[in-house]
Structures are given as structure tokens and as C-alpha cells.
């Protein structure tokens, strides 16, 4: 995992440099500069003993990516490309400061609840009832869509990082295919923190045919044969 993460971090350096240079928005450029500073810190892999297939970063523990043994343990069955997808995705969360934004969003939701309760029930008698009704509504209406938007953004940047890291995006999409085959993925999307894995797999496959990402991958000796066999090389040649 450490070897894969180092390759992904090297690719992310190229991604951030390109995104910064292409942007004309000063605020966006500053965001990429802050992300670049974060990227340059030492990154550590922490493995936690848990059968769940998951990984995460936390804003209070910068420079660390936590993997569960269900994802990287001896019984796990994931390819280098699929683990690289996880690394790129979690690294994107950190670089885009999604954790900090989530904490701020949660603070706003708590403030909203308090304001509503104060306005509707100054005496406090009905506060419990209102909280029981308002809690699920704010979760489904505000918190979960916000979380899913972060996941989508991290997937998109992660795909760019993968291309810059010379990993095959088509093979990397297999991670989401495996998640989609699990019974846990059958729940309604609107009650989930993540988009459905099948949708994420399709989006990554679509991105793998994007001419800009194909151009990045086409510079990598390790994926040229795969691109040619998949018929993507012709797409790339047509854009030259």
C-alpha cells in the first residue's frame, strides 16, 4: 500500500500543478496552492483491524490515510489499480479539505436546529418532538447530499490523479464494481453518504475515455497496451 500511495502522491503533484496553471480564478488557485502544501507533508498509512472494506482520512489527523483490513488485509482481493483508486480518492478528500467543510457544515446544521427550536418552542416543552422530526429531515435534506457531492468531487479528482500516476482507470473502476456486488450497496441512494458504486464505476469508465485523461495515460508505458486493446488509443489519436 505504501508503494502505491507514494506513486499516487507523485501523480497528485502533477495534477495540482496542472489544475493550478489552468485555472484563472484566484480563489481556486489559492485552494490548489494550499492543497500542494498539504501534499508535500509526509503521508503515513495506518491499518486498522476491521473486516469492512473502507478507508478514510480525517481533518484532525492530517498526513494519514487509514485503511481497514477488509481492504488491505491478507483476505482482501483487490488489485494495485483498485487500491490506487482508493488512495487517490482519499487523498483528494484531504487535498480538497472536505473534512473541514463537513465539520463546518455540521456546525451550520446544529445552528439551524437551535434557531428553529428557539423560534418554535421558547419554553422547551416541544423541543424533543421537534428534534425527532427535524433531525432526520436535516440529515436527508442537507447532510447526506453534501456528503455525496464531496464523494463525487473526490472521485473526479482521484481519476485525474490516477491518470497522472500511470494507473489504468478501466482496471481501477473494478473497485466500485466489487462494492456494487455487495448486499450493503442495495440501499436507497438518498439515504446514503455515497453515490451508488455502480454509478461511480460507470462515471470512472466514462472519464477513462476523456481525451484529456487519455492524453495523460498515453504517456505511460505501462498502460499503452491496455489503451490500444480497449480501442481508446484511436480516440486519443483523433484529438491530436
mmCIF file of C-alpha atoms in Angstrom:
data_model
loop_
_atom_site.group_PDB
_atom_site.id
_atom_site.type_symbol
_atom_site.label_atom_id
_atom_site.label_comp_id
_atom_site.label_asym_id
_atom_site.label_seq_id
_atom_site.Cartn_x
_atom_site.Cartn_y
_atom_site.Cartn_z
ATOM 1 C CA UNK A 1 0.000 0.000 0.000
ATOM 2 C CA UNK A 2 2.828 2.391 0.847
ATOM 3 C CA UNK A 3 4.398 1.813 -2.580
ATOM 4 C CA UNK A 4 1.098 2.517 -4.320
ATOM 5 C CA UNK A 5 0.414 5.585 -2.184
ATOM 6 C CA UNK A 6 3.816 7.065 -2.986
ATOM 7 C CA UNK A 7 3.150 6.665 -6.701
ATOM 8 C CA UNK A 8 -0.260 8.299 -6.251
ATOM 9 C CA UNK A 9 1.242 11.214 -4.291
ATOM 10 C CA UNK A 10 3.760 11.765 -7.118
ATOM 11 C CA UNK A 11 0.902 11.792 -9.622
ATOM 12 C CA UNK A 12 -1.087 14.222 -7.474
ATOM 13 C CA UNK A 13 1.805 16.683 -7.694
ATOM 14 C CA UNK A 14 1.354 16.766 -11.473
ATOM 15 C CA UNK A 15 -2.423 17.034 -11.135
ATOM 16 C CA UNK A 16 -2.355 20.001 -8.762
ATOM 17 C CA UNK A 17 0.278 21.798 -10.809
ATOM 18 C CA UNK A 18 -1.799 21.419 -13.969
ATOM 19 C CA UNK A 19 -5.094 22.421 -12.317
ATOM 20 C CA UNK A 20 -3.446 25.498 -10.787
ATOM 21 C CA UNK A 21 -1.912 26.576 -14.087
ATOM 22 C CA UNK A 22 -5.175 26.037 -15.999
ATOM 23 C CA UNK A 23 -7.313 27.980 -13.533
ATOM 24 C CA UNK A 24 -7.994 31.706 -13.933
ATOM 25 C CA UNK A 25 -9.881 32.011 -10.622
ATOM 26 C CA UNK A 26 -7.645 33.486 -7.862
ATOM 27 C CA UNK A 27 -9.628 31.733 -5.114
ATOM 28 C CA UNK A 28 -9.379 28.421 -6.914
ATOM 29 C CA UNK A 29 -5.654 28.906 -7.488
ATOM 30 C CA UNK A 30 -5.196 29.595 -3.763
ATOM 31 C CA UNK A 31 -7.089 26.412 -2.975
ATOM 32 C CA UNK A 32 -4.683 24.427 -5.154
ATOM 33 C CA UNK A 33 -1.665 26.121 -3.544
ATOM 34 C CA UNK A 34 -2.957 25.128 -0.101
ATOM 35 C CA UNK A 35 -3.550 21.611 -1.375
ATOM 36 C CA UNK A 36 0.009 21.479 -2.717
ATOM 37 C CA UNK A 37 1.374 22.433 0.716
ATOM 38 C CA UNK A 38 -0.653 19.619 2.268
ATOM 39 C CA UNK A 39 0.531 17.168 -0.350
ATOM 40 C CA UNK A 40 4.180 17.882 0.459
ATOM 41 C CA UNK A 41 3.844 16.664 4.051
ATOM 42 C CA UNK A 42 4.874 13.122 4.929
ATOM 43 C CA UNK A 43 1.966 10.728 4.325
ATOM 44 C CA UNK A 44 1.501 7.719 6.572
ATOM 45 C CA UNK A 45 -0.608 4.594 6.158
ATOM 46 C CA UNK A 46 -2.434 3.340 9.249
ATOM 47 C CA UNK A 47 -4.084 -0.108 9.058
ATOM 48 C CA UNK A 48 -6.986 -0.768 11.424
ATOM 49 C CA UNK A 49 -8.199 -4.278 12.209
ATOM 50 C CA UNK A 50 -11.734 -4.287 10.834
ATOM 51 C CA UNK A 51 -13.381 -6.506 8.214
ATOM 52 C CA UNK A 52 -15.121 -3.592 6.489
ATOM 53 C CA UNK A 53 -13.805 -2.632 3.049
ATOM 54 C CA UNK A 54 -13.135 1.012 3.695
ATOM 55 C CA UNK A 55 -10.518 3.736 4.042
ATOM 56 C CA UNK A 56 -10.698 7.306 5.283
ATOM 57 C CA UNK A 57 -8.857 10.500 6.149
ATOM 58 C CA UNK A 58 -9.647 12.891 8.999
ATOM 59 C CA UNK A 59 -9.076 16.676 9.172
ATOM 60 C CA UNK A 60 -7.752 16.399 12.742
ATOM 61 C CA UNK A 61 -5.097 13.866 11.669
ATOM 62 C CA UNK A 62 -3.535 15.358 8.523
ATOM 63 C CA UNK A 63 -0.974 13.318 6.628
ATOM 64 C CA UNK A 64 -2.600 9.988 7.494
ATOM 65 C CA UNK A 65 -4.727 7.619 5.420
ATOM 66 C CA UNK A 66 -6.492 4.917 7.395
ATOM 67 C CA UNK A 67 -7.154 1.554 5.744
ATOM 68 C CA UNK A 68 -9.281 -1.229 7.205
ATOM 69 C CA UNK A 69 -8.033 -4.805 6.898
ATOM 70 C CA UNK A 70 -11.112 -5.672 4.863
ATOM 71 C CA UNK A 71 -9.491 -3.604 2.129
ATOM 72 C CA UNK A 72 -5.780 -4.381 2.505
ATOM 73 C CA UNK A 73 -5.645 -7.426 4.798
ATOM 74 C CA UNK A 74 -4.487 -10.938 3.802
ATOM 75 C CA UNK A 75 -8.027 -11.970 2.838
ATOM 76 C CA UNK A 76 -8.635 -8.882 0.671
ATOM 77 C CA UNK A 77 -8.824 -9.368 -3.087
ATOM 78 C CA UNK A 78 -8.062 -6.017 -4.684
ATOM 79 C CA UNK A 79 -5.630 -5.195 -7.487
ATOM 80 C CA UNK A 80 -2.975 -2.476 -7.360
ATOM 81 C CA UNK A 81 -5.153 -0.311 -9.614
ATOM 82 C CA UNK A 82 -8.138 -0.681 -7.291
ATOM 83 C CA UNK A 83 -6.085 0.176 -4.195
ATOM 84 C CA UNK A 84 -4.644 3.122 -6.115
ATOM 85 C CA UNK A 85 -8.222 4.327 -6.755
ATOM 86 C CA UNK A 86 -8.860 4.284 -3.009
ATOM 87 C CA UNK A 87 -5.583 6.125 -2.325
ATOM 88 C CA UNK A 88 -6.324 8.777 -4.956
ATOM 89 C CA UNK A 89 -9.889 9.191 -3.721
ATOM 90 C CA UNK A 90 -8.937 9.617 -0.048
ATOM 91 C CA UNK A 91 -6.014 11.872 -0.934
ATOM 92 C CA UNK A 92 -8.442 14.032 -2.928
ATOM 93 C CA UNK A 93 -10.690 14.354 0.127
ATOM 94 C CA UNK A 94 -7.719 15.655 2.097
ATOM 95 C CA UNK A 95 -6.424 17.993 -0.617
ATOM 96 C CA UNK A 96 -9.879 19.466 -1.219
ATOM 97 C CA UNK A 97 -10.350 19.886 2.552
ATOM 98 C CA UNK A 98 -13.661 18.058 2.548
ATOM 99 C CA UNK A 99 -13.248 17.113 6.197
ATOM 100 C CA UNK A 100 -13.021 20.744 7.256
ATOM 101 C CA UNK A 101 -16.005 21.655 5.079
ATOM 102 C CA UNK A 102 -18.029 18.798 6.584
ATOM 103 C CA UNK A 103 -17.285 19.960 10.112
ATOM 104 C CA UNK A 104 -18.325 23.493 9.168
ATOM 105 C CA UNK A 105 -21.500 22.176 7.532
ATOM 106 C CA UNK A 106 -22.390 20.146 10.618
ATOM 107 C CA UNK A 107 -21.920 23.258 12.725
ATOM 108 C CA UNK A 108 -24.318 25.154 10.479
ATOM 109 C CA UNK A 109 -26.897 22.356 10.743
ATOM 110 C CA UNK A 110 -26.659 22.385 14.539
ATOM 111 C CA UNK A 111 -27.091 26.167 14.495
ATOM 112 C CA UNK A 112 -30.133 25.830 12.227
ATOM 113 C CA UNK A 113 -31.727 23.302 14.551
ATOM 114 C CA UNK A 114 -31.137 25.530 17.572
ATOM 115 C CA UNK A 115 -32.592 28.550 15.777
ATOM 116 C CA UNK A 116 -35.720 26.640 14.740
ATOM 117 C CA UNK A 117 -36.217 25.169 18.209
ATOM 118 C CA UNK A 118 -35.802 28.572 19.848
ATOM 119 C CA UNK A 119 -38.273 30.182 17.467
ATOM 120 C CA UNK A 120 -40.903 27.448 17.688
ATOM 121 C CA UNK A 121 -40.574 26.461 21.304
ATOM 122 C CA UNK A 122 -39.067 29.080 23.638
ATOM 123 C CA UNK A 123 -40.337 27.121 26.658
ATOM 124 C CA UNK A 124 -38.518 23.939 25.621
ATOM 125 C CA UNK A 125 -41.575 21.699 26.133
ATOM 126 C CA UNK A 126 -41.841 20.588 22.495
ATOM 127 C CA UNK A 127 -38.110 20.575 21.746
ATOM 128 C CA UNK A 128 -37.780 16.795 21.845
ATOM 129 C CA UNK A 129 -40.631 16.272 19.398
ATOM 130 C CA UNK A 130 -39.298 18.913 17.014
ATOM 131 C CA UNK A 131 -35.790 17.428 17.235
ATOM 132 C CA UNK A 132 -37.123 13.980 16.376
ATOM 133 C CA UNK A 133 -38.800 15.397 13.278
ATOM 134 C CA UNK A 134 -36.153 17.928 12.285
ATOM 135 C CA UNK A 135 -33.156 15.650 12.823
ATOM 136 C CA UNK A 136 -33.915 13.161 10.022
ATOM 137 C CA UNK A 137 -35.072 15.966 7.713
ATOM 138 C CA UNK A 138 -31.777 17.885 8.009
ATOM 139 C CA UNK A 139 -29.798 14.663 7.631
ATOM 140 C CA UNK A 140 -31.545 13.575 4.432
ATOM 141 C CA UNK A 141 -32.080 17.076 3.036
ATOM 142 C CA UNK A 142 -28.752 18.722 3.862
ATOM 143 C CA UNK A 143 -26.032 16.491 5.302
ATOM 144 C CA UNK A 144 -26.245 13.444 3.029
ATOM 145 C CA UNK A 145 -26.421 15.373 -0.289
ATOM 146 C CA UNK A 146 -23.438 17.454 0.898
ATOM 147 C CA UNK A 147 -21.537 14.247 1.655
ATOM 148 C CA UNK A 148 -22.389 12.720 -1.733
ATOM 149 C CA UNK A 149 -21.196 15.855 -3.533
ATOM 150 C CA UNK A 150 -17.847 15.513 -1.744
ATOM 151 C CA UNK A 151 -17.592 11.883 -2.824
ATOM 152 C CA UNK A 152 -18.292 12.794 -6.441
ATOM 153 C CA UNK A 153 -15.708 15.580 -6.377
ATOM 154 C CA UNK A 154 -13.117 13.258 -4.825
ATOM 155 C CA UNK A 155 -13.839 10.612 -7.473
ATOM 156 C CA UNK A 156 -13.290 13.159 -10.241
ATOM 157 C CA UNK A 157 -10.014 14.488 -8.870
ATOM 158 C CA UNK A 158 -8.992 10.942 -8.000
ATOM 159 C CA UNK A 159 -9.408 9.929 -11.650
ATOM 160 C CA UNK A 160 -7.097 12.752 -12.735
ATOM 161 C CA UNK A 161 -4.541 11.729 -10.110
ATOM 162 C CA UNK A 162 -4.732 8.108 -11.288
ATOM 163 C CA UNK A 163 -4.078 9.162 -14.877
ATOM 164 C CA UNK A 164 -1.113 11.286 -13.785
ATOM 165 C CA UNK A 165 0.126 8.329 -11.699
ATOM 166 C CA UNK A 166 0.053 5.998 -14.725
ATOM 167 C CA UNK A 167 -2.648 3.707 -13.362
ATOM 168 C CA UNK A 168 -5.240 2.166 -15.665
ATOM 169 C CA UNK A 169 -8.600 3.840 -14.975
ATOM 170 C CA UNK A 170 -10.541 0.953 -16.524
ATOM 171 C CA UNK A 171 -8.951 -1.546 -14.148
ATOM 172 C CA UNK A 172 -9.340 0.886 -11.249
ATOM 173 C CA UNK A 173 -13.108 1.008 -11.818
ATOM 174 C CA UNK A 174 -13.200 -2.638 -10.742
ATOM 175 C CA UNK A 175 -13.112 -1.437 -7.139
ATOM 176 C CA UNK A 176 -16.570 0.089 -7.481
ATOM 177 C CA UNK A 177 -17.826 -2.991 -9.344
ATOM 178 C CA UNK A 178 -16.820 -5.118 -6.359
ATOM 179 C CA UNK A 179 -18.546 -2.732 -3.960
ATOM 180 C CA UNK A 180 -21.684 -2.785 -6.124
ATOM 181 C CA UNK A 181 -21.840 -6.581 -5.869
ATOM 182 C CA UNK A 182 -22.088 -6.429 -2.077
ATOM 183 C CA UNK A 183 -25.534 -6.633 -0.394
ATOM 184 C CA UNK A 184 -24.803 -3.435 1.572
ATOM 185 C CA UNK A 185 -24.939 -1.411 -1.659
ATOM 186 C CA UNK A 186 -28.632 -2.158 -2.283
ATOM 187 C CA UNK A 187 -29.951 0.701 -0.110
ATOM 188 C CA UNK A 188 -31.556 3.857 -1.457
ATOM 189 C CA UNK A 189 -29.018 6.405 -2.665
ATOM 190 C CA UNK A 190 -30.799 9.329 -0.999
ATOM 191 C CA UNK A 191 -30.222 7.750 2.443
ATOM 192 C CA UNK A 192 -26.532 7.075 1.790
ATOM 193 C CA UNK A 193 -23.399 9.145 2.321
ATOM 194 C CA UNK A 194 -22.015 7.904 -1.019
ATOM 195 C CA UNK A 195 -23.340 7.664 -4.585
ATOM 196 C CA UNK A 196 -24.169 4.102 -5.641
ATOM 197 C CA UNK A 197 -20.970 2.140 -6.505
ATOM 198 C CA UNK A 198 -22.361 1.116 -9.896
ATOM 199 C CA UNK A 199 -22.834 4.782 -10.812
ATOM 200 C CA UNK A 200 -19.310 5.542 -9.639
ATOM 201 C CA UNK A 201 -17.881 2.701 -11.727
ATOM 202 C CA UNK A 202 -19.692 3.964 -14.828
ATOM 203 C CA UNK A 203 -18.502 7.528 -14.197
ATOM 204 C CA UNK A 204 -14.899 6.358 -13.902
ATOM 205 C CA UNK A 205 -15.229 4.361 -17.123
ATOM 206 C CA UNK A 206 -16.630 7.465 -18.827
ATOM 207 C CA UNK A 207 -13.705 9.512 -17.522
ATOM 208 C CA UNK A 208 -11.279 6.871 -18.814
ATOM 209 C CA UNK A 209 -12.388 7.831 -22.337
ATOM 210 C CA UNK A 210 -11.983 11.569 -21.763
ATOM 211 C CA UNK A 211 -9.415 12.830 -24.313
ATOM 212 C CA UNK A 212 -7.591 14.889 -21.685
ATOM 213 C CA UNK A 213 -7.125 11.908 -19.363
ATOM 214 C CA UNK A 214 -6.306 9.643 -22.297
ATOM 215 C CA UNK A 215 -3.530 12.054 -23.219
ATOM 216 C CA UNK A 216 -2.102 11.734 -19.703
ATOM 217 C CA UNK A 217 -2.351 7.937 -19.700
ATOM 218 C CA UNK A 218 -0.919 7.709 -23.215
ATOM 219 C CA UNK A 219 2.395 8.996 -21.846
ATOM 220 C CA UNK A 220 2.643 5.944 -19.567
ATOM 221 C CA UNK A 221 4.341 2.865 -20.955
ATOM 222 C CA UNK A 222 2.518 0.573 -18.504
ATOM 223 C CA UNK A 223 -0.961 1.407 -19.835
ATOM 224 C CA UNK A 224 -0.360 1.941 -23.561
ATOM 225 C CA UNK A 225 -1.125 -1.694 -24.409
ATOM 226 C CA UNK A 226 -4.331 -1.639 -22.393
ATOM 227 C CA UNK A 227 -5.496 1.533 -24.119
ATOM 228 C CA UNK A 228 -4.790 0.046 -27.529
ATOM 229 C CA UNK A 229 -6.608 -3.235 -26.778
ATOM 230 C CA UNK A 230 -9.612 -1.349 -25.436
ATOM 231 C CA UNK A 231 -9.818 0.795 -28.565
ATOM 232 C CA UNK A 232 -9.118 4.000 -26.635
ATOM 233 C CA UNK A 233 -5.894 4.718 -28.490
ATOM 234 C CA UNK A 234 -7.831 5.700 -31.616
ATOM 235 C CA UNK A 235 -9.896 8.157 -29.566
ATOM 236 C CA UNK A 236 -6.712 9.753 -28.351
ATOM 237 C CA UNK A 237 -5.154 9.905 -31.829
ATOM 238 C CA UNK A 238 -8.242 11.683 -33.170
ATOM 239 C CA UNK A 239 -7.703 14.533 -30.718
ATOM 240 C CA UNK A 240 -4.128 15.245 -31.792
#
